[in-house]
Tab-separated table of C-alpha atoms in Angstrom:
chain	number	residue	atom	x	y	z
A	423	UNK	CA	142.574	63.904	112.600
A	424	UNK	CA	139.636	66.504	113.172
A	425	UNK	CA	141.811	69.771	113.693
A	426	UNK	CA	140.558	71.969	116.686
A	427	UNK	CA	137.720	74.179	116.932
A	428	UNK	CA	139.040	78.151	116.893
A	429	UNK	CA	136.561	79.682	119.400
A	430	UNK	CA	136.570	83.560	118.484
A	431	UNK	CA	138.300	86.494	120.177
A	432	UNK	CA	136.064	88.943	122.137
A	433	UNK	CA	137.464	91.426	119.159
A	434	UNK	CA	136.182	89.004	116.579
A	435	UNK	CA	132.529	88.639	118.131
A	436	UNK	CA	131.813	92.165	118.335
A	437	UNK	CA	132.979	92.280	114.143
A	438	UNK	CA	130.249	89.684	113.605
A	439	UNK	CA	127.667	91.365	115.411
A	440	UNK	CA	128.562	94.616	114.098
A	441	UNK	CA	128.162	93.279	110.414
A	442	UNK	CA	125.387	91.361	111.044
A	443	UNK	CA	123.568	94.577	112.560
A	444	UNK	CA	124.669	96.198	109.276
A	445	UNK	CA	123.783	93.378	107.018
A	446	UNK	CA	120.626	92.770	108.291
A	447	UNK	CA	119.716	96.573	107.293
A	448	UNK	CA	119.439	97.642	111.334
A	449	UNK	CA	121.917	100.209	110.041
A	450	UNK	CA	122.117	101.770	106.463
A	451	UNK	CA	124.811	102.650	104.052
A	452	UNK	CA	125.198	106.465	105.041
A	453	UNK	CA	123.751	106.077	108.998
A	454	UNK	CA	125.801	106.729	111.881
A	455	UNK	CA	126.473	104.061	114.183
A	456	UNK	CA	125.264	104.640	117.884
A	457	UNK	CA	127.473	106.350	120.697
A	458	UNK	CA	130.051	104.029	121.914
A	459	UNK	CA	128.369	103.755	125.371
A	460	UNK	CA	125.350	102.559	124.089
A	461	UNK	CA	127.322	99.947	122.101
A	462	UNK	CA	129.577	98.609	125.134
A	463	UNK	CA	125.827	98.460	126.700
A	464	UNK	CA	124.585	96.629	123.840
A	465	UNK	CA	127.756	93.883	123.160
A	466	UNK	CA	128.738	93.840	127.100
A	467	UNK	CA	132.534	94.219	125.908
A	468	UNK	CA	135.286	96.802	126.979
A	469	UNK	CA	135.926	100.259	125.132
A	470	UNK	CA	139.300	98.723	123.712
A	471	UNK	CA	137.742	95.658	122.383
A	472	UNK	CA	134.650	98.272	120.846
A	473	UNK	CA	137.553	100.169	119.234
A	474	UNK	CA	139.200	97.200	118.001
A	475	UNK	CA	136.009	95.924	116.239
A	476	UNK	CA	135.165	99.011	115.038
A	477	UNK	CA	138.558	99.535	113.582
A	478	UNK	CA	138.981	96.542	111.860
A	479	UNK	CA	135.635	96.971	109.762
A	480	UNK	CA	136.784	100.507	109.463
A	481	UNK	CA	140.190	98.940	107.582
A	482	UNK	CA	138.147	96.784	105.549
A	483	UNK	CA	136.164	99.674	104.238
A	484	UNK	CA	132.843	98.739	105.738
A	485	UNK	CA	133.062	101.800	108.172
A	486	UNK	CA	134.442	105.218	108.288
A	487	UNK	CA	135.384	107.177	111.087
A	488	UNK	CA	134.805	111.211	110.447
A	489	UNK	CA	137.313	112.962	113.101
A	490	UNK	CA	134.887	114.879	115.976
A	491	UNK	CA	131.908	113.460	113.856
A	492	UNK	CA	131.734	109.701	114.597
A	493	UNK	CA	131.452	107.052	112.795
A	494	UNK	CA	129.051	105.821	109.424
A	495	UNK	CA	128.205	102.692	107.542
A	496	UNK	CA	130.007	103.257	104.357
A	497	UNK	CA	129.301	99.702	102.796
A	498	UNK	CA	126.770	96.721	103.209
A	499	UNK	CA	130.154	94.092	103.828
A	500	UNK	CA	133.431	93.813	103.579
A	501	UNK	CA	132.715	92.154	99.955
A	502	UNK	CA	131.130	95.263	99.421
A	503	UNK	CA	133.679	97.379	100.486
A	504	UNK	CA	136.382	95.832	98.469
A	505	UNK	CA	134.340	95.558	94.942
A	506	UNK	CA	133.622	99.441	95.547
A	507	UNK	CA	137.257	100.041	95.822
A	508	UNK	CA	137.799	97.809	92.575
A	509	UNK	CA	135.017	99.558	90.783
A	510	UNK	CA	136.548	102.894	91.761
A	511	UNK	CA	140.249	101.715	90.058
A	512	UNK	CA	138.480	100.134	87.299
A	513	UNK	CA	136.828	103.072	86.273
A	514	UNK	CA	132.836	103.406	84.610
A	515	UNK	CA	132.793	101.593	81.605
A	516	UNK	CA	133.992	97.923	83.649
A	517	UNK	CA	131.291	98.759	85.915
A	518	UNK	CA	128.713	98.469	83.337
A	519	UNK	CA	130.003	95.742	82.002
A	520	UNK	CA	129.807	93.698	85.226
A	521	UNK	CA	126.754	95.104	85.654
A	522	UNK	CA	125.314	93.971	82.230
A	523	UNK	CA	126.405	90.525	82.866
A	524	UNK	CA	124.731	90.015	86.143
A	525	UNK	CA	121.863	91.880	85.454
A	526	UNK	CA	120.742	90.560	81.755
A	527	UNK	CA	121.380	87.011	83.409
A	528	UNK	CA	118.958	88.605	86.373
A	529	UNK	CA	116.290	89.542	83.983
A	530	UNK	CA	116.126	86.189	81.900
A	531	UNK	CA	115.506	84.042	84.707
A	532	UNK	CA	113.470	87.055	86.507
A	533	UNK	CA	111.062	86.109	83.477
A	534	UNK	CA	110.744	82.439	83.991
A	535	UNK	CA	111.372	82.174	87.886
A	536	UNK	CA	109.016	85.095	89.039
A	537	UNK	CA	106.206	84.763	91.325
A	538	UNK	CA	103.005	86.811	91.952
A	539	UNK	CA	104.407	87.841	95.148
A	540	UNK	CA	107.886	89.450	93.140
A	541	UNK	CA	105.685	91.166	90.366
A	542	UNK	CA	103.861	92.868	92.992
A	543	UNK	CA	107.390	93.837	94.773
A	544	UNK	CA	108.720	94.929	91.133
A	545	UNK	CA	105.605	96.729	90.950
A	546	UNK	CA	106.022	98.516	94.146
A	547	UNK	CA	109.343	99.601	93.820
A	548	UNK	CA	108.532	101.146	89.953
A	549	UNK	CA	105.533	103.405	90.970
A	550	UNK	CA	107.961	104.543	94.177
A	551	UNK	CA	110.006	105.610	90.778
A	552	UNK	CA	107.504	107.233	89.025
A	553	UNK	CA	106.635	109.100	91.733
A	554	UNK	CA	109.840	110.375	92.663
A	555	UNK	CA	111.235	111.051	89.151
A	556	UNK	CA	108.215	113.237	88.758
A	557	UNK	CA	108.948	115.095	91.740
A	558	UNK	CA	112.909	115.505	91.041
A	559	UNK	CA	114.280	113.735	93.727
A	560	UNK	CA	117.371	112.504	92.614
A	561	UNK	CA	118.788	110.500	96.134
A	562	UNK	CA	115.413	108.953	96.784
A	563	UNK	CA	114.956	108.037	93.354
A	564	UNK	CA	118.710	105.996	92.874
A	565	UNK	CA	117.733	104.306	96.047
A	566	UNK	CA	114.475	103.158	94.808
A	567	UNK	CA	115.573	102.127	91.512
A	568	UNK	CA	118.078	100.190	93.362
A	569	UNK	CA	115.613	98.574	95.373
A	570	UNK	CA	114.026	97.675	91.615
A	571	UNK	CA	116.921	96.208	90.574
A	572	UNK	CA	117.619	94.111	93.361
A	573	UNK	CA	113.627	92.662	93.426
A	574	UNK	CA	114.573	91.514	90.116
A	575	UNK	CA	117.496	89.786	90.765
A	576	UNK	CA	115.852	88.452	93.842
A	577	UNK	CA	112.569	86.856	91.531
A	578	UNK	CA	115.333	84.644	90.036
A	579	UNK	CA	115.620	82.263	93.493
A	580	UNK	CA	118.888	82.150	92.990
A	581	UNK	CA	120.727	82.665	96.580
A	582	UNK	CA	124.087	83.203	95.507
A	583	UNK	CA	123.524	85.746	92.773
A	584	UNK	CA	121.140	87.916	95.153
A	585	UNK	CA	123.844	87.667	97.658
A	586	UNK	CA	126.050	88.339	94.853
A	587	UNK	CA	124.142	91.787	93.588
A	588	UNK	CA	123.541	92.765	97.251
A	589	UNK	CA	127.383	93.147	97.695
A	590	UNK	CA	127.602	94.980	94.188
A	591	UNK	CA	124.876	97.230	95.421
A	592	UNK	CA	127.415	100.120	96.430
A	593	UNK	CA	129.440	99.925	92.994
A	594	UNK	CA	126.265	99.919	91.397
A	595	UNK	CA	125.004	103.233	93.065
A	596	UNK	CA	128.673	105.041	92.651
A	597	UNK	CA	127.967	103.734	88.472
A	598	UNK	CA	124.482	105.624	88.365
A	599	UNK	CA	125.518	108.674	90.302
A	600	UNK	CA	128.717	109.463	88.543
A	601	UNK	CA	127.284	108.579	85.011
A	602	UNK	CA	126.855	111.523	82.693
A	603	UNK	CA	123.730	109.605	81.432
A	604	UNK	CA	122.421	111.769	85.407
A	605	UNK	CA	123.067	115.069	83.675
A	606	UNK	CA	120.539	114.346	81.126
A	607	UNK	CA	116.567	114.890	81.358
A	608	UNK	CA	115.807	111.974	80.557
A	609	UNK	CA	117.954	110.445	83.843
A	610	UNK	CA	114.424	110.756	85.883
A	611	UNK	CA	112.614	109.403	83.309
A	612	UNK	CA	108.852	107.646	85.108
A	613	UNK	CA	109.116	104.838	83.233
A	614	UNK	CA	112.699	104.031	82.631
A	615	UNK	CA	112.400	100.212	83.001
A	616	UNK	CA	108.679	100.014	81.778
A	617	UNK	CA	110.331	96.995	78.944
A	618	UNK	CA	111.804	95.323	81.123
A	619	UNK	CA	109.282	95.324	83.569
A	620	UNK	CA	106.629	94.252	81.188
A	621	UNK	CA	109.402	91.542	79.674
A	622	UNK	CA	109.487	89.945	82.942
A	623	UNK	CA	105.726	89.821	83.887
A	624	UNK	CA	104.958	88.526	80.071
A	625	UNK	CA	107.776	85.252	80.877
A	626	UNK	CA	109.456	86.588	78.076
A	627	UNK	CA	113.270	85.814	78.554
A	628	UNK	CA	114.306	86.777	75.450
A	629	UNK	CA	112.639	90.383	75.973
A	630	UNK	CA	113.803	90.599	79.340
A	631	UNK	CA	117.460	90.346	78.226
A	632	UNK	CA	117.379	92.656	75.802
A	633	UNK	CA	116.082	95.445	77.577
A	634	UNK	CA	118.778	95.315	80.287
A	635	UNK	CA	121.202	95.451	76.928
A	636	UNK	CA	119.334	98.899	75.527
A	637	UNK	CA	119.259	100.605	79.141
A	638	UNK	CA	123.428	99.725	79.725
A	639	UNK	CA	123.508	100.731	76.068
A	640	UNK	CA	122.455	104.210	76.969
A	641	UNK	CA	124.463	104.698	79.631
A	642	UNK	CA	127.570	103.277	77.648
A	643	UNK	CA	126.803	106.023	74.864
A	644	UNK	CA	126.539	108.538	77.466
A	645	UNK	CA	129.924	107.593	78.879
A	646	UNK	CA	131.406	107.857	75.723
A	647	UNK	CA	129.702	111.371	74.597
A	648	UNK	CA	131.258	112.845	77.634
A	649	UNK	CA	135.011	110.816	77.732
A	650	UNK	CA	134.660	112.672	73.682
A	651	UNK	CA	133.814	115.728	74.347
């Protein structure tokens, strides 16, 4: 027997469009959400059913309300949300770990998989680097090399682990921002993934791997340095 369709609750349709708008990059990790009037404008719903959205995805950790501020994307998804909160209990070192496994995986198949049209957007996104590591911007710079990261993972053409990394992308920033490896000079460094970078373009899987192993490397050693000190 075909069970019956569940149509969706006025409160569930305004979730979906809120995390599509977010999804879809509309609005960023950080960025305040428009005024609730223009909202109820925007969904044609009532105030309560706004509020009910908005506090669901606020319970799920995708939002956060600031009292007699408003509210701000704090995550890309719920999925998001929830492996932030994980990474947060699991503590630095796990972190890395998931984040060697997904990205030496990345960077192998990144070398065989890769198109003109993904060296040019790896390309992109490591000059935007350079540029900003020379000029000491910190914030602009862990966004960027974000972006880098998640080109790569995108030349592999595998859907599921780009969606996959794209919901990791907020534990991944928290992991380079509260690293100790930040405190050193060589943090900004212009050309921080130049191996990597230069595995991938060569079709050298092999290479590739590796160099994601040195660069988690360092920031493993730096972990440890400060945990002993």
């Amino acid at each position: 027997m075909l069970k019956k369709t569940t149509r969706l609750t006025l409160v569930d349709q305004v979730i979906v469009q809120l995390e599509a708008m977010i999804e879809s990059g509309d609005w960023t990790v950080g960025e305040k959400i428009p005024p609730e009037p223009e909202l109820i404008a925007k969904l044609q719903v009532s105030r309560n059913t706004l509020r009910e959205g908005i506090k669901a995805l606020c319970h799920a950790g995708v939002l956060v309300t600031r009292q007699g501020d408003g509210t701000y994307v704090s995550s890309r998804s719920a999925l998001g949300a929830a492996l932030q909160r994980r990474a947060q209990q699991s503590g630095l070192l796990e972190t890395l770990e998931v984040r060697q496994a997904l990205e030496r995986e990345a960077a192998r198949l990144s070398a065989v998989r890769r198109t003109d049209e993904d060296i040019a957007r790896i390309r992109h996104y490591q000059q935007l680097c350079r540029e900003y590591a020379r000029s000491g911007d910190i914030e602009r710079y862990v966004e960027t090399d974000l972006c880098l990261h998640q080109s790569i993972v995108e030349a592999t053409g595998n859907a599921m682990l780009v969606e996959l990394y794209s919901h990791m992308t907020d534990a991944v920033r928290e992991s380079i921002m509260l690293s100790p490896h930040r405190k050193t000079s060589s943090f900004l460094h212009a050309d921080k993934h130049q191996l990597l970078i230069e595995a991938i373009i060569e079709g050298d899987e092999e290479k590739a791997g590796q160099a994601v192993l040195q660069d988690i490397a360092e920031l493993k050693q730096a972990w440890e340095e400060e945990e002993s000190s």
